[in-house]
Amino acid sequence: MPDMELSLSPKETEVRPNTIPDLKVDATFRKVAKNAITFALWKIDEDRLEAVTRTQYGTFYDNCAYIVYAASLAGHYASHETITREQKPNVTLERYIHYWLGGNVSEQNRSNVVHKIQELDSYLGNVASIYRETQSHESARFLSYFKKGYDIRSGSLVAASPRPRLFQLHSRKWLRSIEHATIDWSHFNSDYIMVLQTDSLIFVWIGRSSSGIERRSALSWVQKHSNGSPITIVDDGYEQAMSQENKDLWNSLLPLKKRVVCQASQLVSEYTDYNSNKFRIYKCNQRGRLHLDQLDVGLPAKDDLSDAHGVYLLDNYGQSVWLWVGAQAPQADALSAMGNGRAFVKKKKYPDNTLVVRVLEGHEPVEFKRLFANWLNVWQENTRSHKPVSTKLGKLDAHSLCERPKMAADTQLVDDGRGERVLFRILGDQVQELPASKTVVFTTNASYVVKYSVQCATVIPADLASVGIKSIIYQWNGSEASSESIARADKFARASFEALKEPGMFVQLYEFDEPPHFLQIFEGKLIIMRGQRGEVLGNGSPKGTVLTETFLLKVYGDASYNSKAVEETPLSSISSKDCYVIKTSHVWVWCGQSSTGDAREMAKSVGAMLGESSLVLEGKESKEFWQSVAMYFNQTLVINGNGNSCSSSTSSSSSGAGSMCNGSSSNSGNISPTLSNNCYLNTSVPSKPRPPVQLFLVWWQQSALRYEEILGFEQQDLSADCTYILDTGTLTYVWLGSQAPNQERYTAIAQSYVQNAPFGRRSATALAVVRQFQEPNVFKGFFESWQNDYGKNFLSYEAMRKDLGTAVPIICSLTNNGSALLLNNRQKDFDGHKKYPLMVLTQEMDMLPPEINPLKREVHLTHDDFVSVFKMSFYEFDELPKWKKMELKKQFKLF
């Protein structure tokens, strides 16, 4: 195992790993109730530790360090609005300590805050997780405390005149305002909104690459802080459009002749692979100096943290560094863990803002647990617990699904599956509607589209509104389906979804990842057969033809919502927990000794569809049975419950893992690449309960998907001009806001996310698309409270701007993607290009920035510079003959 030795200079006061300070607890900390739900914030300014008043929560100074303490019930989330409430001693609390370092914090403050968090940690009993936060690089948990945004003030301006001031506003979910000590063009960037406060006027400069949600949040922020001052909006690249009076005031502080504004270099590392758990694990050993011994592990698992007396370091390749401290480790190791983590960051030359977190065994936060595919405790601690439901869905259950969204979400059952269904089979480029039948056979070499009409068990308007949808379009892709079949099915399913005249949902899934409701509509009797047998069905022969052949089906599941029958041959082993249906000259239902009664009932129901059947129990097989099934089944394959095949108690999503791997090795068919990845992982993933639900705000940036996680989410976190992903573990929902851009790319959004999902899932996880105001009960139930009318009074950025009396000029009206311009209904991309000063664009070709096409330099001018040079707008220029445009570009050295 490779190892690493860390040693630090004594000057590195923040990261001294072997120093344990005097743990005399500050009197300010002693006011904190040890066993209470609470939120507290302290500021460290040089040697002073002072509690921040509640009215100042969310305001930070960049020359100070801060300490945040948040305690909540297990599975719940605290915020700056949390009211302190004492709890009984036996109530389990989640405790988090964060220390935040401003961008201009002194080394003395860095050292002081480390000592203080050790005092607070010791006072609380060394059970809290500790996060090291830095300005503009805060963790998702820290941000969740300040959902209305937060302000970072310049410490150097505390005693200065209140105006003029320059603020930089950005960040999609949690608006971050940063006050700059100087007023200069160097702070400007096209990704940001800038606010220039003067004595008589407030300028709001809108970066052309900023998003709609950032613009709306920025205008709200400005109105809140305007103190009655008039507000004017300035568009990036259109500064010359200001009135002369406003332009003179602007020039007195920010001369336009010195204007240099570029678009931010995209911080790929900030968002890419956000969920990636391709990390390395080291065992920390103290041998005078700190040694790190790297563990030789493939897929990190909870069992790798095997020494309760030790400390482990998890390196997420510079995105974050986690220190896990065993429950029996010495207190000195717990106290020095953060210092060790910082030493590691420096040794690896990671950015100074790399997140470092210390967690303690038995008190790990959910962000840490979900890095591991097999950390079972994380499922059990989910507050939205997935309660098992009865295997028989009677009238009462059907009513409950309509009346109680939480039950629908827990079970992932929209209704009881009794609605009308229409099936289509897609093979190659052929779409064939299948006749209605109780016996449904899918083949692995084809794709299927199911149009399902939701049937609510009640006609009460409130219950109908709670269900939310009337139709579901399912697209099922077999493991051996060709790329042509999948593409044709995708096109057909999407067209069917877009054509819906009533609220609906689109679900795209792959074999072995069928969600509960999909199986429920077939009453748990869906038969999936190998592709080569599907040719019989594909030729228009009667459906009964394939059922007259001989085959063996393994029955997965023990209820109508998690069962199906899959053809498997040849068998390498048979578990006593399994049930099989063998079709020869007779139908046999074989049930292992350890199979459950419910599993046997599901197997019997499948057998009954194939004809008259006989139940055979393991150990009581007749000679006639063995002779009849000899080509599929023999006694030597039975391994008393320890075989390689999956247990019948496993859900359909994970139970097919073994057979999927077998299927992917077949030479027949064109295997979808998304199905061949990580198929072996599912044998270790529990089916009940599911992992904690996660909500992400997602957007496209330079053809890549970026996302921010929202911890402790609620309906109010969903904004109409954004797209979100709700990852439930069973199903990945894409929520499309009514005003969201790029809505047509919903499947690409989901697939891009899933490909970077944690190790515990295949990249073929089922995907669902829901639209705002058409959310199904299975989606709504994941939110603590849901209001069907919430968001209908949404005010867009354009409307807010109009209310301020500054309408968007026609020439710079923004389209949905916020980057292109419209003129005469034709989209232009002029404003979508990075902008550079004229002096940069007129340089020799080898001096130009790499992204500039020397033949199209003019598109990198701002609107104002373009008009100044060419004496016309870009749109007028674009209408000129090609020879005329070339002549003008040569005249102004832009060619």
GROMACS .gro file of C-alpha atoms in nm, residues 506-687:
model
  182
  506PHE     CA    1  -4.308   1.064  -1.880
  507VAL     CA    2  -4.103   0.775  -1.741
  508GLN     CA    3  -3.807   0.623  -1.923
  509LEU     CA    4  -3.670   0.299  -1.780
  510TYR     CA    5  -3.455   0.002  -1.862
  511GLU     CA    6  -3.492  -0.366  -1.800
  512PHE     CA    7  -3.412  -0.452  -1.435
  513ASP     CA    8  -3.498  -0.099  -1.317
  514GLU     CA    9  -3.876  -0.116  -1.329
  515PRO     CA   10  -4.031   0.109  -1.061
  516PRO     CA   11  -4.318  -0.021  -0.844
  517HIS     CA   12  -4.605   0.140  -1.036
  518PHE     CA   13  -4.487   0.005  -1.370
  519LEU     CA   14  -4.496  -0.350  -1.229
  520GLN     CA   15  -4.826  -0.282  -1.053
  521ILE     CA   16  -5.006  -0.206  -1.380
  522PHE     CA   17  -4.925  -0.564  -1.483
  523GLU     CA   18  -5.023  -0.693  -1.138
  524GLY     CA   19  -4.670  -0.825  -1.090
  525LYS     CA   20  -4.714  -1.076  -1.376
  526LEU     CA   21  -4.502  -0.914  -1.647
  527ILE     CA   22  -4.307  -1.180  -1.838
  528ILE     CA   23  -3.970  -1.082  -1.985
  529MET     CA   24  -3.820  -1.325  -2.237
  530ARG     CA   25  -3.487  -1.337  -2.412
  531GLY     CA   26  -3.474  -1.150  -2.740
  532GLN     CA   27  -3.430  -1.446  -2.975
  533ARG     CA   28  -3.771  -1.578  -2.871
  534GLY     CA   29  -3.920  -1.239  -2.941
  535GLU     CA   30  -3.892  -1.294  -3.314
  536VAL     CA   31  -4.205  -1.510  -3.291
  537LEU     CA   32  -4.401  -1.215  -3.155
  538GLY     CA   33  -4.244  -0.970  -3.397
  539ASN     CA   34  -4.380  -1.149  -3.704
  540GLY     CA   35  -4.741  -1.085  -3.620
  541SER     CA   36  -4.805  -1.440  -3.505
  542PRO     CA   37  -5.069  -1.499  -3.240
  543LYS     CA   38  -4.948  -1.407  -2.893
  544GLY     CA   39  -5.006  -1.763  -2.780
  545THR     CA   40  -4.736  -1.895  -3.014
  546VAL     CA   41  -4.446  -1.802  -2.790
  547LEU     CA   42  -4.625  -1.942  -2.488
  548THR     CA   43  -4.649  -2.287  -2.653
  549GLU     CA   44  -4.271  -2.317  -2.647
  550THR     CA   45  -4.065  -2.449  -2.358
  551PHE     CA   46  -3.887  -2.208  -2.128
  552LEU     CA   47  -3.796  -2.132  -1.767
  553LEU     CA   48  -3.895  -1.818  -1.580
  554LYS     CA   49  -3.747  -1.696  -1.254
  555VAL     CA   50  -4.005  -1.506  -1.049
  556TYR     CA   51  -3.873  -1.200  -0.868
  557GLY     CA   52  -4.055  -1.023  -0.588
  558ASP     CA   53  -4.325  -1.102  -0.338
  559ALA     CA   54  -4.596  -0.845  -0.419
  560SER     CA   55  -4.780  -0.711  -0.719
  561TYR     CA   56  -4.574  -0.390  -0.718
  562ASN     CA   57  -4.228  -0.556  -0.713
  563SER     CA   58  -4.276  -0.879  -0.904
  564LYS     CA   59  -4.204  -0.998  -1.256
  565ALA     CA   60  -4.101  -1.320  -1.428
  566VAL     CA   61  -3.777  -1.326  -1.628
  567GLU     CA   62  -3.661  -1.600  -1.862
  568GLU     CA   63  -3.324  -1.737  -1.752
  569THR     CA   64  -3.118  -2.006  -1.919
  570PRO     CA   65  -2.883  -2.165  -1.860
  571LEU     CA   66  -2.892  -2.164  -1.482
  572SER     CA   67  -2.564  -2.182  -1.292
  573SER     CA   68  -2.731  -2.235  -0.954
  574ILE     CA   69  -3.068  -2.231  -0.784
  575SER     CA   70  -3.131  -2.075  -0.444
  576SER     CA   71  -3.377  -2.223  -0.198
  577LYS     CA   72  -3.514  -1.870  -0.158
  578ASP     CA   73  -3.625  -1.855  -0.522
  579CYS     CA   74  -3.934  -1.952  -0.717
  580TYR     CA   75  -3.937  -2.068  -1.079
  581VAL     CA   76  -4.202  -2.137  -1.341
  582ILE     CA   77  -4.099  -2.404  -1.593
  583LYS     CA   78  -4.307  -2.445  -1.910
  584THR     CA   79  -4.266  -2.781  -2.082
  585SER     CA   80  -4.552  -3.009  -2.181
  586HIS     CA   81  -4.688  -2.899  -1.845
  587VAL     CA   82  -4.656  -2.585  -1.633
  588TRP     CA   83  -4.456  -2.637  -1.314
  589VAL     CA   84  -4.420  -2.384  -1.030
  590TRP     CA   85  -4.113  -2.477  -0.825
  591CYS     CA   86  -4.066  -2.302  -0.489
  592GLY     CA   87  -3.755  -2.329  -0.272
  593GLN     CA   88  -3.779  -2.427   0.093
  594SER     CA   89  -3.682  -2.076   0.209
  595SER     CA   90  -3.915  -1.888  -0.026
  596THR     CA   91  -4.187  -1.683   0.140
  597GLY     CA   92  -4.556  -1.747   0.114
  598ASP     CA   93  -4.608  -1.418  -0.070
  599ALA     CA   94  -4.336  -1.504  -0.322
  600ARG     CA   95  -4.499  -1.842  -0.385
  601GLU     CA   96  -4.836  -1.675  -0.446
  602MET     CA   97  -4.682  -1.447  -0.708
  603ALA     CA   98  -4.515  -1.746  -0.877
  604LYS     CA   99  -4.844  -1.938  -0.878
  605SER     CA  100  -5.023  -1.642  -1.039
  606VAL     CA  101  -4.765  -1.634  -1.320
  607GLY     CA  102  -4.796  -2.009  -1.367
  608ALA     CA  103  -5.175  -1.983  -1.388
  609MET     CA  104  -5.144  -1.746  -1.686
  610LEU     CA  105  -4.954  -2.009  -1.881
  611GLY     CA  106  -5.209  -2.284  -1.838
  612GLU     CA  107  -5.293  -2.550  -1.583
  613SER     CA  108  -5.001  -2.558  -1.339
  614SER     CA  109  -4.870  -2.775  -1.058
  615LEU     CA  110  -4.700  -2.645  -0.742
  616VAL     CA  111  -4.376  -2.828  -0.657
  617LEU     CA  112  -4.194  -2.766  -0.329
  618GLU     CA  113  -3.821  -2.819  -0.290
  619GLY     CA  114  -3.749  -3.166  -0.152
  620LYS     CA  115  -4.088  -3.301  -0.261
  621GLU     CA  116  -4.031  -3.317  -0.636
  622SER     CA  117  -4.173  -3.615  -0.821
  623LYS     CA  118  -3.984  -3.828  -1.073
  624GLU     CA  119  -4.222  -3.697  -1.339
  625PHE     CA  120  -4.116  -3.341  -1.255
  626TRP     CA  121  -3.743  -3.410  -1.288
  627GLN     CA  122  -3.794  -3.588  -1.619
  628SER     CA  123  -4.011  -3.308  -1.756
  629VAL     CA  124  -3.774  -3.021  -1.665
  630ALA     CA  125  -3.442  -3.200  -1.722
  631MET     CA  126  -3.329  -2.964  -1.997
  632TYR     CA  127  -3.357  -2.664  -1.763
  633PHE     CA  128  -3.348  -2.787  -1.409
  634ASN     CA  129  -3.169  -3.050  -1.207
  635GLN     CA  130  -3.121  -3.122  -0.842
  636THR     CA  131  -2.747  -3.055  -0.839
  637LEU     CA  132  -2.808  -2.683  -0.904
  638VAL     CA  133  -2.995  -2.627  -0.575
  639ILE     CA  134  -2.763  -2.467  -0.317
  640ASN     CA  135  -2.995  -2.423  -0.018
  641GLY     CA  136  -3.026  -2.048  -0.030
  642ASN     CA  137  -2.658  -1.971  -0.086
  643GLY     CA  138  -2.661  -1.966  -0.463
  644ASN     CA  139  -2.553  -1.683  -0.687
  645SER     CA  140  -2.904  -1.594  -0.791
  646CYS     CA  141  -3.069  -1.314  -0.606
  647SER     CA  142  -3.317  -1.358  -0.329
  648SER     CA  143  -3.683  -1.340  -0.407
  649SER     CA  144  -3.717  -1.079  -0.136
  650THR     CA  145  -3.506  -0.843  -0.342
  651SER     CA  146  -3.685  -0.581  -0.540
  652SER     CA  147  -3.714  -0.595  -0.914
  653SER     CA  148  -3.465  -0.313  -0.948
  654SER     CA  149  -3.182  -0.503  -0.785
  655SER     CA  150  -3.291  -0.861  -0.826
  656GLY     CA  151  -3.207  -0.865  -1.193
  657ALA     CA  152  -2.847  -0.764  -1.145
  658GLY     CA  153  -2.711  -1.112  -1.185
  659SER     CA  154  -2.917  -1.193  -1.490
  660MET     CA  155  -2.838  -0.861  -1.642
  661CYS     CA  156  -2.469  -0.936  -1.627
  662ASN     CA  157  -2.539  -1.271  -1.790
  663GLY     CA  158  -2.747  -1.102  -2.054
  664SER     CA  159  -2.482  -0.844  -2.128
  665SER     CA  160  -2.237  -1.117  -2.216
  666SER     CA  161  -2.466  -1.254  -2.483
  667ASN     CA  162  -2.363  -1.203  -2.842
  668SER     CA  163  -2.718  -1.152  -2.962
  669GLY     CA  164  -2.860  -0.807  -2.986
  670ASN     CA  165  -2.696  -0.468  -2.953
  671ILE     CA  166  -2.655  -0.401  -2.583
  672SER     CA  167  -2.724  -0.047  -2.473
  673PRO     CA  168  -2.399   0.095  -2.330
  674THR     CA  169  -2.586   0.247  -2.037
  675LEU     CA  170  -2.689  -0.100  -1.926
  676SER     CA  171  -2.344  -0.253  -1.934
  677ASN     CA  172  -2.200  -0.017  -1.674
  678ASN     CA  173  -2.169  -0.125  -1.310
  679CYS     CA  174  -2.424  -0.404  -1.338
  680TYR     CA  175  -2.246  -0.605  -1.074
  681LEU     CA  176  -2.299  -0.338  -0.813
  682ASN     CA  177  -2.666  -0.396  -0.755
  683THR     CA  178  -2.630  -0.714  -0.557
  684SER     CA  179  -2.515  -0.502  -0.264
  685VAL     CA  180  -2.782  -0.235  -0.287
  686PRO     CA  181  -3.075  -0.277  -0.047
  687SER     CA  182  -3.422  -0.251  -0.193
   0.00000   0.00000   0.00000
